[in-house]
Amino acid sequence: MSNRENKTKPQSAAISARLRAEANSQVAVISQRFFKTGLGEYGEGDVFLGIKVPVLRRLVREFCAAEATVALALLSSRFHEERVFALLLLMQRYKQADEVERENVYRAYLANTAHINNWDLVDVSAPHIVGFHLQTRSRSVLRQLAVSSDLWERRIAIVSTLHFIRSNEFADTLQIAETLLHDKHDLIHKAVGWMLREVGKRDQSAEEAFLRMHYRTMPRTMLRYAIERFPENLRQQYLRGEVQ
């Protein structure tokens, strides 16, 4: 066993024990309903400890010296909050890392998407790792993720572009939104609508140019999310199909 492995197992075990000490069974029951863990639902079988995100963020600060290998060990946990913690820790490591380690964290993230398997896990991490990393690099991987058979990889593709939107770059968001326009899953409809709304907050004309081409055929949930912040009269025109 390598020296790194010798350190990783005790550290990950210590963090797991610390998280379990924060567990709340009542919160866990509510979370399991909220994140749709029932038979046939998108989060089927997910298990919760019952720890709220502000507590997890505080614990990340407590264990901020832990290496990325520790985060990756926790990312395969069956407990949802351990996976959230792992992603928050990876984000912290990425932020502090040099270019070589950032590349390693980014690659590890994409190699472990099977464990980034709920919308909150994607949303908290994808812009800060995938989006940030691709800011000055080829973004072709996002096109690949957008056509993945895996729901969460498709959500990573669109939500990662939030980082670009915040830099007033909209082309990737709009291109991936078009790819996902007729996706069958409600969680993709919501994510695309959200990203379109974020574009519109910075440049409503850019969002509306996209909407005028597609709003009559896009899923209703996607449209509602996209136009949520529009003036009420304009929002109603889109909903009634009256915008030319």
Short mmCIF file of C-alpha atoms in Angstrom, two decimals:
data_model
loop_
_atom_site.label_atom_id
_atom_site.label_comp_id
_atom_site.label_asym_id
_atom_site.label_seq_id
_atom_site.Cartn_x
_atom_site.Cartn_y
_atom_site.Cartn_z
CA MET A 1 0.00 0.00 0.00
CA SER A 2 1.37 3.43 -0.98
CA ASN A 3 1.98 6.24 1.49
CA ARG A 4 -0.89 8.17 -0.09
CA GLU A 5 -3.27 5.24 0.41
CA ASN A 6 -2.08 4.94 4.01
CA LYS A 7 -3.19 8.53 4.59
CA THR A 8 -6.38 8.46 2.53
CA LYS A 9 -8.23 5.66 4.32
CA PRO A 10 -7.89 7.05 7.87
CA GLN A 11 -8.77 10.56 6.69
CA SER A 12 -11.85 9.47 4.78
CA ALA A 13 -12.93 7.29 7.73
CA ALA A 14 -12.51 10.24 10.11
CA ILE A 15 -14.60 12.47 7.87
CA SER A 16 -17.29 9.80 7.54
CA ALA A 17 -17.45 9.48 11.33
CA ARG A 18 -17.68 13.26 11.68
CA LEU A 19 -20.52 13.40 9.17
CA ARG A 20 -22.43 10.63 10.88
CA ALA A 21 -22.21 12.57 14.12
CA GLU A 22 -24.15 15.37 12.38
CA ALA A 23 -26.86 13.05 11.05
CA ASN A 24 -30.51 13.92 11.66
CA SER A 25 -33.06 11.21 10.93
CA GLN A 26 -35.96 13.66 10.55
CA VAL A 27 -34.06 15.72 7.98
CA ALA A 28 -33.09 12.49 6.22
CA VAL A 29 -36.73 11.46 5.76
CA ILE A 30 -37.61 14.87 4.29
CA SER A 31 -34.57 14.76 1.99
CA GLN A 32 -35.39 11.30 0.70
CA ARG A 33 -38.83 12.54 -0.34
CA PHE A 34 -37.54 15.82 -1.78
CA PHE A 35 -34.85 14.13 -3.90
CA LYS A 36 -37.27 11.50 -5.27
CA THR A 37 -35.64 8.32 -3.97
CA GLY A 38 -38.67 6.07 -4.40
CA LEU A 39 -39.01 3.16 -6.79
CA GLY A 40 -38.79 4.36 -10.38
CA GLU A 41 -37.91 7.94 -9.42
CA TYR A 42 -34.76 9.71 -10.57
CA GLY A 43 -33.02 9.31 -7.18
CA GLU A 44 -34.15 5.74 -6.61
CA GLY A 45 -32.27 4.06 -3.77
CA ASP A 46 -30.28 7.11 -2.65
CA VAL A 47 -29.64 7.14 1.11
CA PHE A 48 -29.48 10.28 3.25
CA LEU A 49 -27.88 11.02 6.60
CA GLY A 50 -29.91 14.20 7.07
CA ILE A 51 -27.24 16.94 7.00
CA LYS A 52 -27.95 20.36 5.53
CA VAL A 53 -25.56 21.99 3.07
CA PRO A 54 -24.43 24.85 5.37
CA VAL A 55 -23.22 22.21 7.85
CA LEU A 56 -21.37 20.38 5.08
CA ARG A 57 -19.70 23.61 3.98
CA ARG A 58 -18.57 24.25 7.55
CA LEU A 59 -17.11 20.76 7.77
CA VAL A 60 -15.26 21.26 4.47
CA ARG A 61 -13.51 24.23 6.07
CA GLU A 62 -12.63 21.98 9.00
CA PHE A 63 -11.07 19.37 6.71
CA CYS A 64 -9.75 21.75 4.04
CA ALA A 65 -6.24 20.26 4.20
CA ALA A 66 -7.49 16.85 3.00
CA GLU A 67 -6.16 15.83 -0.41
CA ALA A 68 -8.23 15.20 -3.52
CA THR A 69 -7.74 11.45 -3.06
CA VAL A 70 -9.74 11.70 0.17
CA ALA A 71 -12.58 13.45 -1.65
CA LEU A 72 -12.59 10.79 -4.35
CA ALA A 73 -12.76 8.04 -1.74
CA LEU A 74 -15.84 9.72 -0.23
CA LEU A 75 -17.43 10.34 -3.63
CA SER A 76 -18.25 6.64 -3.98
CA SER A 77 -20.18 6.63 -0.69
CA ARG A 78 -23.77 5.37 -0.66
CA PHE A 79 -24.67 8.34 1.52
CA HIS A 80 -25.79 11.39 -0.44
CA GLU A 81 -24.26 13.94 1.95
CA GLU A 82 -20.86 12.25 1.81
CA ARG A 83 -20.94 12.69 -1.95
CA VAL A 84 -21.93 16.36 -1.54
CA PHE A 85 -19.07 16.80 0.91
CA ALA A 86 -16.67 15.10 -1.48
CA LEU A 87 -17.62 17.48 -4.30
CA LEU A 88 -17.34 20.54 -2.07
CA LEU A 89 -13.89 19.34 -1.00
CA LEU A 90 -12.89 18.73 -4.64
CA MET A 91 -13.98 22.26 -5.47
CA GLN A 92 -11.81 23.56 -2.64
CA ARG A 93 -8.83 21.51 -3.80
CA TYR A 94 -9.32 22.70 -7.38
CA LYS A 95 -9.44 26.33 -6.27
CA GLN A 96 -6.18 26.02 -4.35
CA ALA A 97 -4.32 23.79 -6.82
CA ASP A 98 -1.67 24.44 -9.42
CA GLU A 99 -2.41 23.69 -13.08
CA VAL A 100 -1.25 20.07 -12.90
CA GLU A 101 -3.49 19.23 -9.94
CA ARG A 102 -6.39 21.14 -11.48
CA GLU A 103 -6.15 18.95 -14.56
CA ASN A 104 -6.12 15.87 -12.33
CA VAL A 105 -9.18 17.03 -10.38
CA TYR A 106 -11.05 17.84 -13.60
CA ARG A 107 -10.26 14.43 -15.10
CA ALA A 108 -11.19 12.65 -11.87
CA TYR A 109 -14.51 14.51 -11.81
CA LEU A 110 -15.43 13.37 -15.32
CA ALA A 111 -14.24 9.84 -14.55
CA ASN A 112 -16.63 9.65 -11.60
CA THR A 113 -19.89 11.00 -13.01
CA ALA A 114 -21.58 7.74 -11.96
CA HIS A 115 -21.38 9.08 -8.39
CA ILE A 116 -22.50 12.63 -9.30
CA ASN A 117 -25.99 11.27 -9.56
CA ASN A 118 -28.51 13.85 -8.45
CA TRP A 119 -29.30 17.38 -9.57
CA ASP A 120 -27.89 19.07 -6.46
CA LEU A 121 -24.58 17.23 -6.83
CA VAL A 122 -24.30 18.45 -10.42
CA ASP A 123 -25.41 21.99 -9.70
CA VAL A 124 -23.11 22.62 -6.77
CA SER A 125 -19.99 21.43 -8.58
CA ALA A 126 -20.14 21.43 -12.39
CA PRO A 127 -19.68 25.19 -13.00
CA HIS A 128 -16.82 25.39 -10.51
CA ILE A 129 -14.82 22.45 -11.81
CA VAL A 130 -15.85 21.61 -15.38
CA GLY A 131 -16.95 25.09 -16.41
CA PHE A 132 -13.98 26.82 -14.80
CA HIS A 133 -11.51 24.34 -16.27
CA LEU A 134 -12.84 24.73 -19.79
CA GLN A 135 -12.86 28.52 -19.70
CA THR A 136 -9.62 28.67 -21.70
CA ARG A 137 -9.76 25.19 -23.25
CA SER A 138 -11.69 23.27 -25.88
CA ARG A 139 -15.29 22.75 -24.81
CA SER A 140 -15.96 19.81 -27.11
CA VAL A 141 -16.37 17.51 -24.10
CA LEU A 142 -19.57 19.37 -23.26
CA ARG A 143 -21.04 18.42 -26.64
CA GLN A 144 -20.19 14.79 -25.89
CA LEU A 145 -21.80 14.97 -22.46
CA ALA A 146 -24.90 16.64 -23.93
CA VAL A 147 -25.68 13.55 -26.01
CA SER A 148 -24.85 11.06 -23.28
CA SER A 149 -27.42 8.41 -22.36
CA ASP A 150 -26.80 9.37 -18.73
CA LEU A 151 -29.17 12.02 -17.36
CA TRP A 152 -26.60 13.51 -15.01
CA GLU A 153 -23.92 13.85 -17.68
CA ARG A 154 -26.40 15.75 -19.83
CA ARG A 155 -27.17 18.02 -16.88
CA ILE A 156 -23.42 18.52 -16.28
CA ALA A 157 -23.10 19.63 -19.91
CA ILE A 158 -25.61 22.47 -19.63
CA VAL A 159 -25.02 23.52 -16.01
CA SER A 160 -21.25 23.76 -16.52
CA THR A 161 -21.90 26.62 -18.93
CA LEU A 162 -23.05 28.79 -16.02
CA HIS A 163 -19.39 29.64 -15.57
CA PHE A 164 -19.23 30.98 -19.14
CA ILE A 165 -22.50 32.88 -18.73
CA ARG A 166 -21.02 34.69 -15.75
CA SER A 167 -18.29 35.90 -18.12
CA ASN A 168 -20.96 37.02 -20.62
CA GLU A 169 -20.20 34.15 -22.99
CA PHE A 170 -23.44 32.61 -24.21
CA ALA A 171 -22.64 30.64 -27.36
CA ASP A 172 -21.95 27.31 -25.63
CA THR A 173 -25.08 27.58 -23.49
CA LEU A 174 -27.27 28.27 -26.50
CA GLN A 175 -25.71 25.50 -28.58
CA ILE A 176 -26.11 22.89 -25.84
CA ALA A 177 -29.62 24.17 -25.07
CA GLU A 178 -30.51 23.49 -28.71
CA THR A 179 -29.06 19.97 -28.45
CA LEU A 180 -31.16 19.31 -25.34
CA LEU A 181 -34.27 21.08 -26.61
CA HIS A 182 -36.31 17.90 -26.94
CA ASP A 183 -34.76 15.90 -24.14
CA LYS A 184 -37.36 13.69 -22.47
CA HIS A 185 -36.40 14.34 -18.84
CA ASP A 186 -37.98 17.07 -16.74
CA LEU A 187 -34.69 17.71 -14.91
CA ILE A 188 -33.06 18.63 -18.21
CA HIS A 189 -36.00 20.89 -19.12
CA LYS A 190 -35.51 22.72 -15.82
CA ALA A 191 -31.73 22.98 -16.19
CA VAL A 192 -31.91 24.32 -19.75
CA GLY A 193 -34.62 26.82 -18.80
CA TRP A 194 -32.53 27.93 -15.84
CA MET A 195 -29.44 28.52 -18.01
CA LEU A 196 -31.49 30.41 -20.60
CA ARG A 197 -32.86 32.58 -17.79
CA GLU A 198 -29.28 33.25 -16.63
CA VAL A 199 -28.38 34.34 -20.17
CA GLY A 200 -31.41 36.63 -20.21
CA LYS A 201 -30.44 38.27 -16.92
CA ARG A 202 -27.31 39.50 -18.68
CA ASP A 203 -28.58 39.91 -22.23
CA GLN A 204 -32.32 39.51 -22.72
CA SER A 205 -32.02 40.04 -26.47
CA ALA A 206 -29.70 37.01 -26.73
CA GLU A 207 -32.17 34.85 -24.81
CA GLU A 208 -35.14 36.11 -26.80
CA ALA A 209 -33.42 35.45 -30.12
CA PHE A 210 -33.15 31.80 -29.05
CA LEU A 211 -36.69 31.69 -27.68
CA ARG A 212 -38.28 33.13 -30.82
CA MET A 213 -36.83 30.24 -32.80
CA HIS A 214 -37.80 27.51 -30.36
CA TYR A 215 -40.36 28.56 -27.77
CA ARG A 216 -43.36 27.06 -29.55
CA THR A 217 -41.83 23.56 -29.58
CA MET A 218 -39.69 23.48 -26.42
CA PRO A 219 -41.07 21.69 -23.35
CA ARG A 220 -43.42 23.89 -21.35
CA THR A 221 -41.36 23.55 -18.16
CA MET A 222 -38.25 24.72 -20.01
CA LEU A 223 -40.11 27.75 -21.35
CA ARG A 224 -41.56 28.65 -17.96
CA TYR A 225 -38.14 28.53 -16.32
CA ALA A 226 -36.60 30.57 -19.14
CA ILE A 227 -39.14 33.43 -18.99
CA GLU A 228 -39.61 33.50 -15.23
CA ARG A 229 -38.06 36.97 -14.87
CA PHE A 230 -39.67 38.55 -17.91
CA PRO A 231 -42.21 41.35 -17.44
CA GLU A 232 -45.61 39.76 -16.87
CA ASN A 233 -47.15 40.96 -20.14
CA LEU A 234 -44.23 39.59 -22.17
CA ARG A 235 -44.24 36.34 -20.20
CA GLN A 236 -47.92 35.84 -20.99
CA GLN A 237 -47.31 36.50 -24.68
CA TYR A 238 -44.75 33.69 -24.75
CA LEU A 239 -47.09 31.37 -22.87
CA ARG A 240 -49.92 32.13 -25.31
CA GLY A 241 -47.67 31.73 -28.34
CA GLU A 242 -48.13 35.32 -29.48
CA VAL A 243 -44.48 36.40 -29.80
CA GLN A 244 -43.26 36.70 -33.37
#
